[in-house]
Each structure stands twice: as structure tokens, then as C-alpha cells.
């Protein structure tokens, strides 16, 4: 099935051999393999012993020819890609590189409106001309998921010169649209280069019951945060180029070199090697045990009075390792605090829900840890609390299916950024995105011209005490806009 034996971890092995060899360091880093520790206690020594650098035998991420090359080849073999890369700056660095490597100045690029900020940063750096596509909403949970095929066709009809489509899938909640396959086929049929931020889907390579990776559907480049779902260190991520992509071998590497450090962490890189090994050597039996334990956990929680388990509608494929929980009528933040008092820390909280993320190991059985009791106590302590606002879910933020910017990022560089009161913002070009959360879709994106419809909606959201991402104090500080002087 794989072209290489996955039961190897070349980078982990070479680092372990090096640290055990007693080699004397007259090179960086300054901790000298854990000898010079400053205020760090002796426990750190074991870790620092592996925090190496590009000395003989340890290879070089930016020009690999030894164990790093072999580890990346194993990764590529596992993901069936043309080539795969280790990233030490998270999906953020992968998103920057994939866009800078494929988008030229003034290229029209179709981009999912609720993309991560790194996607917009990269488009701005590339000087591309984004056309924003509104995501579809899951009616049951109120979360944005994927792009409708009709929205893509509307955009390609209006902008036939578009060269690239940038998708974000799964969403933060582990949801993938069932139309993803068709969406990518339609984009490929129109000769679009498909770039996918799959930050939350590195484990989809395991196959069912996990959703299918966009790489299997033919996306040209896919970026995944290894640290989010696999046992790798924070900042670890992968970038894959599809085996039939028009993007040539080595092209991405040249751009990764521009956006990543010249001193990549060997701890992160070794953890990336180990994470691929972990995934590739998980048996069907292991996956079955993990999924059964998650199902048992969810079944137990479903018996707690007042607790609701989020369940998207049937047009969505849900990652079994994610779980949305809410208590009817209670702000997500109150439920989060109650859970934290019980020592349970969720990944994310929004207006109504908290999100639990499970790891790729069976959950400690209920008999050993009283999860149910702790969660029930948290639910009981918040039941009856009143929601502060009606919740953004019901606010129906009106987003056009397809919208382009009236000026290029390049032209906007000649402008200054100034705050104006909301009441005076009409007609200006926004210098910052305004993102009501949830649903986490920009109502106004940086670069978009502010319209009356935007401002009416914004006022309504302010009146309802809606939350804006990034602690955006729209009401008192106003909106940042581009001005000439
Ligand atoms: C969809 C999405 N893309 C990209 C990122 C950035 O990932 P990283 O933290 O690995 O740089 C995130 C972070 O949460 C994300 O949610």
C-alpha cells in the first residue's frame, strides 16, 4: 500500500543516537545540549539534549539530503503525495508559502470568506485580488461549513479569469461538507488551482470513520496542523503537493525557505517524524477502540439532563473526535467556567457551545474517571442562567455569495489607516475585518468597501451586545479604514 516501510523514524533515530553519543558542542544552540540551563531546572536537560542544529549528520530542512529527506519521503509515501514537507511555523507558514508560491500580483483568487487570517495575510503579501465566497451554514449547529457548488459556479461565471480557489475544510468543529468532492472536481474542471487549509484534518488519512482529506479529492496543495490532532509539538505542521498537480517538485520548498526560520527546531521536526510514524502504525483495531470509547463517552453524556450534544445535519460529515456541547439558554462562556471549575478544559467556546477535542487514544473509561459526574455538576451549576443576548446564531448576518474588493492591496499601500465612528464609515474601505463570533465569518473584510447594509447589520449586532473576534471594540473605538491623509 505504501511505497516505503512506515515502521521507521529516521530523524527521531538519528537525534537519539546523537544525544547518546556524548558529542561535545562547540556550536549553537547556547544551552550546549542542556548543559547551560540558566534558571531551567535539571528536568529540562533531557529535552534540551534533543534540541540540536544543522551539524554533520543531522541534515538541513531547507536542503535535505539525509534523515530529514528520508523522513519527508516517508511522509509523502504515507499521504500518497508528489512531495510533502515538514513545517515548523504551523499551518500559518504553510498557508503563507502555498499562496505566495502559486498566486501572482493581481491574480484573481476565489477564497472562502471565513478563512484563517494567515490566508488573507498571504493574499495581501502576494498582491492578489481576492473574491470572497460565502460559506454555507449548517442549520442544526449554526456553524459555517464549506462552499456550495452553486457559489463556486456563480463566482467562476462572474470572474472567468480566476486562477485559484482557496478552501478551509474541515471547519474548527471538524465538519466537512458532503459536497467537497464535487466542489473540488468542478474547480479542477475549470482549471483552478485548488489550495486547501486543512489545519484541523491531519488525521483524515486514517480513512473512515473520519472524513476524507481534500488531498484524496485532488486538491493541489493541502496544509495540515500536525500539532492540533496528532502527538506532535506545537507549531508542527505538514504541507503536501498532490501527485497529479501541475506544481513542480521543489517549487513549494523554495517558498517555504522564504517564510520559515533558517534555524528550524529539531524537537518539532522529530515530533513530526514521530507523528507520521504514529499515524501510519495505528491499526484498524486501534482506531476501532478509539472510536468505540468516544461513542461510549458521548452516549454517557447524552443522558445528562439539560446537556445538548451538537449534531450537524446529514449534508455534513463530522470528525468523530470533535464534540459540541451546550446547555440550553446558557452562554458558552458560563458553561466553560463551570467545566473549568471541575478541572475540565475545552478547546473552544463560543456564544452557545463549548468544543471538546478527543485525542487518538481511547478515553479513560467512565469507571476510572467520573467524567459524567463532573460534567453533570457543571451543567447543574449553570442551568437556569440567562443568556446575555439572543445569541448571534439567530442574527442571520447577510453575506453576499460572491464579493470582490474595489481596490487592490497594492493600491491600498499608499493609504493610511484611521479610526472613524461607525456612523461615519459608509463608503470607506475597511482596514480591518469585522468578525461577529459566532459564526466567525467576516461581516466586513479588510479591503472591502463599507456599505449601508454592512453598517445597519453592524449596528444591530452592537445593540445586541454581539461578540467580535479579536476583542474588537467597534462601539467605542469605531472602525479602522483606509484614508489618503
Ligand atoms: C483553519 C485554520 N487554519 C490555520 C490555522 C493556523 O494554524 P497554526 O496554529 O498551526 O499556525 C488555524 C489555527 O487555529 C486554523 O484554525
XYZ file of C-alpha atoms and ligand atoms in Angstrom:
501
model
C 0.000 0.000 0.000
C 2.839 2.413 0.806
C 5.954 2.721 -1.316
C 8.104 2.858 1.846
C 8.106 0.833 5.049
C 6.335 3.156 7.509
C 7.861 1.451 10.507
C 10.855 3.822 10.508
C 11.541 7.225 12.033
C 14.876 8.341 10.630
C 15.039 11.761 12.232
C 14.000 10.535 15.671
C 16.645 7.770 15.456
C 19.499 9.997 14.363
C 18.739 12.551 17.088
C 18.612 9.845 19.751
C 21.933 8.439 18.550
C 23.496 11.890 18.519
C 22.311 12.774 22.013
C 23.582 9.433 23.393
C 26.966 9.762 21.659
C 28.436 12.241 24.160
C 29.370 14.626 21.331
C 30.908 17.860 22.624
C 29.157 21.005 21.439
C 31.164 23.949 20.185
C 28.145 25.100 18.208
C 24.738 26.699 18.725
C 22.269 26.496 20.492
C 23.717 28.194 23.543
C 22.347 25.655 26.023
C 25.003 23.184 24.741
C 22.632 20.232 24.680
C 21.205 21.089 28.094
C 24.464 21.889 29.972
C 23.954 25.670 30.204
C 20.437 25.931 31.544
C 20.203 29.234 33.394
C 17.123 29.078 35.591
C 15.750 25.981 33.853
C 15.700 23.024 36.231
C 17.519 19.712 35.633
C 14.326 18.183 34.167
C 14.841 20.345 31.109
C 18.175 18.724 30.366
C 16.622 15.628 28.820
C 14.577 17.736 26.462
C 17.360 20.145 25.517
C 19.621 17.236 24.623
C 17.476 16.779 21.512
C 17.306 20.461 20.632
C 20.044 20.202 18.042
C 21.101 22.150 14.980
C 22.381 21.524 11.428
C 25.696 19.832 12.264
C 27.220 16.958 10.280
C 24.838 14.018 10.097
C 21.736 15.922 11.232
C 20.789 17.280 7.793
C 19.220 20.633 6.855
C 15.465 21.244 6.484
C 15.974 23.707 3.629
C 18.316 21.485 1.590
C 17.657 17.995 2.920
C 19.785 15.061 1.802
C 19.876 12.778 4.873
C 17.448 11.845 7.671
C 15.164 14.867 7.102
C 14.858 13.995 3.414
C 14.065 10.382 4.281
C 11.515 11.417 6.939
C 9.776 13.717 4.447
C 9.795 10.951 1.823
C 8.132 8.627 4.335
C 5.545 11.342 4.952
C 4.945 11.698 1.209
C 4.662 7.929 0.826
C 2.083 7.788 3.639
C -0.034 10.621 2.193
C 0.458 9.470 -1.447
C 1.630 12.953 -2.408
C 4.095 14.158 -5.031
C 6.064 15.634 -2.155
C 5.429 16.524 1.477
C 7.187 18.990 3.731
C 7.742 19.426 7.453
C 6.641 22.870 8.680
C 7.984 24.409 11.895
C 5.782 27.509 11.831
C 2.379 25.826 11.986
C -0.225 25.855 9.229
C 0.346 29.603 9.252
C 3.700 29.126 7.475
C 2.187 26.545 5.099
C -0.675 28.855 4.142
C 1.771 31.697 3.506
C 4.029 29.520 1.341
C 1.280 27.823 -0.699
C -0.267 31.168 -1.642
C 2.989 33.030 -2.297
C 4.143 30.092 -4.433
C 1.029 29.967 -6.603
C -0.508 33.473 -6.739
C 0.997 36.376 -8.686
C 0.324 40.113 -8.302
C -3.226 40.961 -9.489
C -4.261 37.314 -9.906
C -7.962 36.879 -9.158
C -8.255 34.356 -6.350
C -11.521 32.835 -5.095
C -11.323 32.468 -1.333
C -13.681 31.155 1.309
C -14.738 34.172 3.327
C -14.221 32.585 6.746
C -10.593 31.679 6.087
C -7.905 31.920 8.780
C -6.076 35.258 8.966
C -2.905 33.673 7.536
C -4.738 33.147 4.215
C -5.595 36.856 3.983
C -2.107 37.874 5.123
C -0.637 35.750 2.330
C -3.012 37.163 -0.301
C -2.032 40.649 0.771
C 1.687 39.828 0.628
C 1.212 38.255 -2.820
C -0.751 41.321 -4.026
C -3.533 39.024 -5.280
C -7.125 40.207 -5.826
C -9.404 38.170 -3.569
C -13.010 37.399 -4.455
C -14.756 36.289 -1.272
C -17.127 33.307 -1.380
C -19.689 32.955 1.420
C -19.703 29.591 3.180
C -22.846 27.529 3.628
C -24.255 27.260 7.145
C -25.127 24.083 8.986
C -28.716 24.701 10.068
C -28.560 22.448 13.141
C -25.469 23.934 14.770
C -25.271 27.356 13.076
C -21.648 26.809 12.034
C -20.199 27.757 8.618
C -19.162 24.689 6.565
C -17.630 24.635 3.077
C -18.733 26.391 -0.100
C -21.819 25.449 -2.125
C -21.039 24.259 -5.672
C -23.537 26.900 -6.900
C -21.494 29.641 -5.192
C -18.350 28.445 -6.950
C -20.132 28.428 -10.331
C -21.553 31.909 -9.682
C -18.017 33.117 -8.947
C -16.385 31.459 -11.963
C -19.104 32.908 -14.236
C -18.547 36.398 -12.834
C -14.738 36.046 -12.714
C -13.714 33.658 -15.527
C -10.138 34.957 -15.194
C -9.851 33.462 -11.658
C -6.880 31.114 -11.340
C -7.072 29.772 -7.817
C -9.610 28.536 -5.273
C -8.705 28.559 -1.565
C -10.808 26.418 0.762
C -10.838 25.875 4.511
C -12.006 22.405 5.431
C -12.826 20.940 7.895
C -14.044 23.874 9.945
C -12.819 24.281 13.522
C -15.599 21.960 14.682
C -14.442 19.060 12.486
C -17.241 19.421 9.914
C -16.703 18.708 6.213
C -19.330 19.396 3.571
C -20.526 16.254 1.767
C -20.233 18.314 -1.441
C -16.445 18.720 -1.061
C -15.645 16.089 -3.685
C -17.899 17.692 -6.286
C -16.678 21.189 -5.388
C -13.044 20.245 -5.992
C -13.918 18.360 -9.236
C -15.809 21.420 -10.530
C -12.893 23.684 -9.648
C -10.399 21.366 -11.368
C -12.672 21.163 -14.440
C -12.329 24.960 -14.649
C -8.531 24.736 -14.397
C -8.431 26.351 -10.969
C -5.501 25.541 -8.726
C -7.106 24.287 -5.500
C -5.350 25.190 -2.243
C -6.739 23.808 0.995
C -6.194 24.866 4.575
C -6.876 21.518 6.264
C -5.391 22.643 9.574
C -7.831 20.501 11.568
C -7.719 17.357 9.403
C -4.223 15.853 9.555
C -5.654 12.526 10.802
C -8.156 12.131 7.943
C -5.560 9.961 6.190
C -6.776 7.192 8.528
C -9.906 6.848 6.370
C -13.435 6.047 7.605
C -14.972 6.875 10.036
C -13.001 10.115 9.616
C -13.956 12.457 6.780
C -11.956 12.231 3.535
C -8.977 14.560 3.132
C -9.126 17.167 0.358
C -5.865 15.633 -0.892
C -7.781 12.468 -1.820
C -10.268 14.622 -3.751
C -7.462 16.075 -5.875
C -6.617 19.415 -4.192
C -3.250 20.688 -5.455
C -1.814 21.741 -2.097
C -3.035 20.799 1.379
C -1.731 22.222 4.663
C -2.343 20.451 7.976
C -1.512 21.418 11.574
C 0.024 18.243 12.921
C 0.038 19.708 16.430
C -3.752 20.054 16.517
C -4.745 16.390 16.286
C -1.559 14.288 16.462
C 1.033 13.861 19.204
C 3.481 16.412 17.779
C 4.853 19.589 19.307
C 3.018 22.878 18.918
C 3.977 24.630 15.652
C 4.449 21.307 13.857
C 2.556 21.040 10.545
C 2.702 19.345 7.125
C 2.321 20.619 3.569
C 1.517 18.171 0.758
C 1.524 18.647 -3.022
C -0.861 16.354 -4.907
C 0.826 13.703 -7.063
C -1.010 14.922 -10.196
C -0.704 18.658 -9.514
C 0.812 20.920 -12.141
C 3.014 22.346 -9.367
C 6.516 21.093 -9.949
C 8.720 19.285 -7.478
C 10.772 21.652 -5.305
C 8.635 24.733 -6.051
C 6.979 24.796 -2.609
C 10.325 24.205 -0.897
C 11.700 27.408 -2.402
C 8.829 29.409 -0.879
C 8.913 27.601 2.456
C 12.510 28.727 2.685
C 11.351 32.324 2.349
C 8.729 32.144 5.107
C 10.317 29.746 7.623
C 13.213 30.212 10.007
C 16.723 29.225 8.958
C 17.098 27.560 12.379
C 14.185 25.099 12.494
C 13.603 23.317 15.778
C 14.815 19.691 15.747
C 12.397 18.978 18.582
C 9.490 19.986 16.356
C 10.884 18.183 13.307
C 11.500 14.966 15.254
C 7.968 15.166 16.635
C 6.713 15.485 13.039
C 8.602 12.340 12.089
C 7.163 10.539 15.138
C 3.629 11.817 14.422
C 3.683 10.325 10.902
C 5.028 7.066 12.344
C 2.261 7.087 14.966
C -0.462 7.619 12.364
C 0.934 5.098 9.901
C 1.267 2.369 12.505
C -2.173 2.788 14.125
C -4.042 -0.409 13.297
C -7.693 -0.664 12.261
C -8.196 -2.304 15.654
C -6.663 0.729 17.451
C -8.917 3.114 15.505
C -11.927 0.973 16.311
C -11.108 1.038 20.047
C -10.660 4.810 19.986
C -13.939 5.398 18.166
C -15.845 2.992 20.395
C -14.557 4.760 23.507
C -15.631 8.142 22.065
C -19.068 6.727 21.233
C -19.410 5.395 24.797
C -18.360 8.763 26.193
C -20.915 10.598 24.059
C -23.629 8.089 24.977
C -22.962 8.660 28.689
C -23.079 12.441 28.264
C -26.302 12.241 26.285
C -28.045 11.019 29.450
C -27.196 14.187 31.416
C -30.383 16.256 31.803
C -30.043 19.739 30.285
C -26.927 18.949 28.224
C -27.188 19.032 24.415
C -24.708 17.281 22.127
C -24.343 19.160 18.811
C -25.274 17.164 15.760
C -24.893 18.671 12.270
C -27.347 17.865 9.504
C -26.884 14.981 7.075
C -25.107 17.052 4.391
C -22.123 17.262 6.705
C -19.526 14.663 7.588
C -18.353 15.131 11.162
C -14.979 14.208 12.612
C -15.828 11.775 15.445
C -13.017 13.309 17.541
C -14.885 16.609 17.952
C -17.891 17.227 20.164
C -20.032 20.341 20.570
C -21.760 20.680 23.932
C -24.245 23.266 25.134
C -26.697 23.888 27.936
C -29.983 25.300 26.689
C -30.130 29.075 27.120
C -26.710 29.332 28.806
C -23.790 31.352 27.359
C -20.940 29.079 26.268
C -18.521 31.101 28.430
C -20.528 30.357 31.609
C -20.567 26.647 30.832
C -16.827 26.773 30.095
C -16.116 28.370 33.510
C -18.240 25.741 35.249
C -16.359 22.959 33.441
C -13.018 24.529 34.319
C -14.000 24.573 37.997
C -14.342 20.794 37.618
C -10.844 20.645 36.051
C -12.145 20.092 32.512
C -10.724 22.434 29.872
C -12.473 22.605 26.478
C -10.693 23.689 23.274
C -13.009 26.484 22.302
C -16.027 28.353 23.479
C -18.493 30.481 21.577
C -21.813 32.116 22.206
C -23.650 28.866 22.821
C -21.272 25.926 22.646
C -18.070 24.548 24.007
C -15.945 22.277 21.837
C -14.227 19.140 23.142
C -11.438 17.606 21.055
C -10.514 13.972 21.718
C -7.052 12.562 21.113
C -6.150 9.476 19.100
C -6.238 7.196 22.133
C -9.146 5.594 23.976
C -10.710 7.915 26.558
C -10.181 6.824 30.149
C -13.295 4.751 30.904
C -16.059 6.293 32.992
C -15.455 3.703 35.694
C -11.942 5.115 36.254
C -12.668 8.830 35.898
C -16.019 10.252 36.863
C -16.421 12.350 33.711
C -20.155 12.087 33.838
C -20.365 13.277 37.458
C -18.037 16.244 36.825
C -19.840 17.346 33.670
C -23.227 16.884 35.306
C -22.139 19.104 38.232
C -21.026 21.765 35.724
C -24.347 21.557 33.878
C -26.329 21.768 37.109
C -24.405 24.827 38.264
C -25.288 26.826 35.125
C -28.784 25.621 34.295
C -31.232 28.447 34.537
C -28.637 31.174 33.861
C -29.974 33.617 31.313
C -28.218 34.231 28.023
C -26.977 37.825 27.772
C -28.082 38.319 24.191
C -30.246 36.292 21.880
C -27.051 34.775 20.515
C -25.515 35.570 17.145
C -26.821 32.326 15.636
C -30.228 33.867 15.197
C -28.873 37.099 13.752
C -28.559 35.904 10.149
C -25.572 38.038 9.130
C -26.351 38.836 5.463
C -23.292 37.936 3.421
C -23.261 38.194 -0.402
C -22.404 34.852 -2.048
C -19.611 36.416 -4.093
C -17.912 39.766 -3.488
C -14.715 41.383 -4.761
C -12.618 44.268 -3.438
C -12.827 47.591 -5.272
C -9.092 48.390 -4.881
C -6.054 46.144 -4.956
C -3.963 45.532 -1.843
C -1.125 47.126 -3.802
C -3.056 50.400 -4.315
C -4.108 50.435 -0.649
C -0.464 50.583 0.421
C -0.458 54.287 -0.453
C -3.173 54.893 2.162
C -3.052 55.425 5.924
C -5.210 53.597 8.484
C -7.511 55.752 10.658
C -10.423 55.049 13.001
C -13.807 56.524 12.132
C -17.066 56.228 14.114
C -19.410 53.530 12.821
C -21.926 56.225 11.867
C -19.357 57.840 9.526
C -17.860 54.697 7.993
C -20.036 54.309 4.904
C -18.097 54.353 1.637
C -14.661 53.914 3.221
C -12.551 50.832 2.592
C -12.155 48.757 5.745
C -8.601 48.461 7.049
C -9.596 45.665 9.444
C -12.011 42.798 9.304
C -15.107 42.869 11.485
C -15.922 39.320 12.515
C -19.019 38.666 14.640
C -18.394 35.478 16.571
C -20.116 33.165 16.162
C -20.419 32.418 13.307
C -16.849 33.678 12.703
C -17.449 34.885 9.150
C -16.219 38.425 8.448
C -19.215 40.753 8.069
C -16.687 43.219 6.620
C -13.291 42.034 5.361
C -10.141 44.195 5.340
C -10.075 45.655 1.821
C -13.861 45.659 1.346
C -15.805 48.870 0.789
C -18.200 49.530 3.717
C -21.836 49.773 2.629
C -25.063 50.936 4.299
C -26.165 47.292 4.562
C -22.924 46.449 6.442
C -23.485 49.307 8.882
C -27.146 48.534 9.523
C -26.206 44.964 10.383
C -23.263 46.103 12.470
C -25.472 48.463 14.493
C -27.929 45.641 15.095
C -25.099 43.409 16.329
C -23.745 46.166 18.615
C -27.228 46.736 20.078
C -27.448 43.020 20.828
C -24.016 43.059 22.561
C -22.655 40.635 19.993
C -19.068 39.473 20.443
C -16.488 40.377 17.798
C -13.363 38.334 17.221
C -10.101 39.916 18.349
C -11.823 41.892 21.156
C -12.893 44.355 18.573
C -14.414 47.337 20.406
C -16.421 48.620 17.436
C -18.896 50.567 19.533
C -16.376 52.767 21.357
C -13.347 52.779 19.081
C -15.108 52.699 15.694
C -13.820 51.121 12.517
C -10.327 51.263 11.069
C -10.480 52.478 7.468
C -8.026 53.436 4.723
C -7.674 57.200 4.174
C -5.466 59.263 1.869
C -4.244 61.656 4.586
C -8.461 26.911 9.935
C -7.127 27.278 10.497
N -6.104 27.476 9.659
C -4.871 27.789 10.102
C -4.625 27.928 11.440
C -3.245 28.272 11.897
O -2.651 27.097 12.358
P -1.285 27.097 13.183
O -1.626 27.472 14.577
O -0.811 25.675 13.056
O -0.354 28.053 12.536
C -5.668 27.730 12.366
C -5.427 27.896 13.804
O -6.221 27.631 14.645
C -6.954 27.399 11.877
O -7.987 27.209 12.712
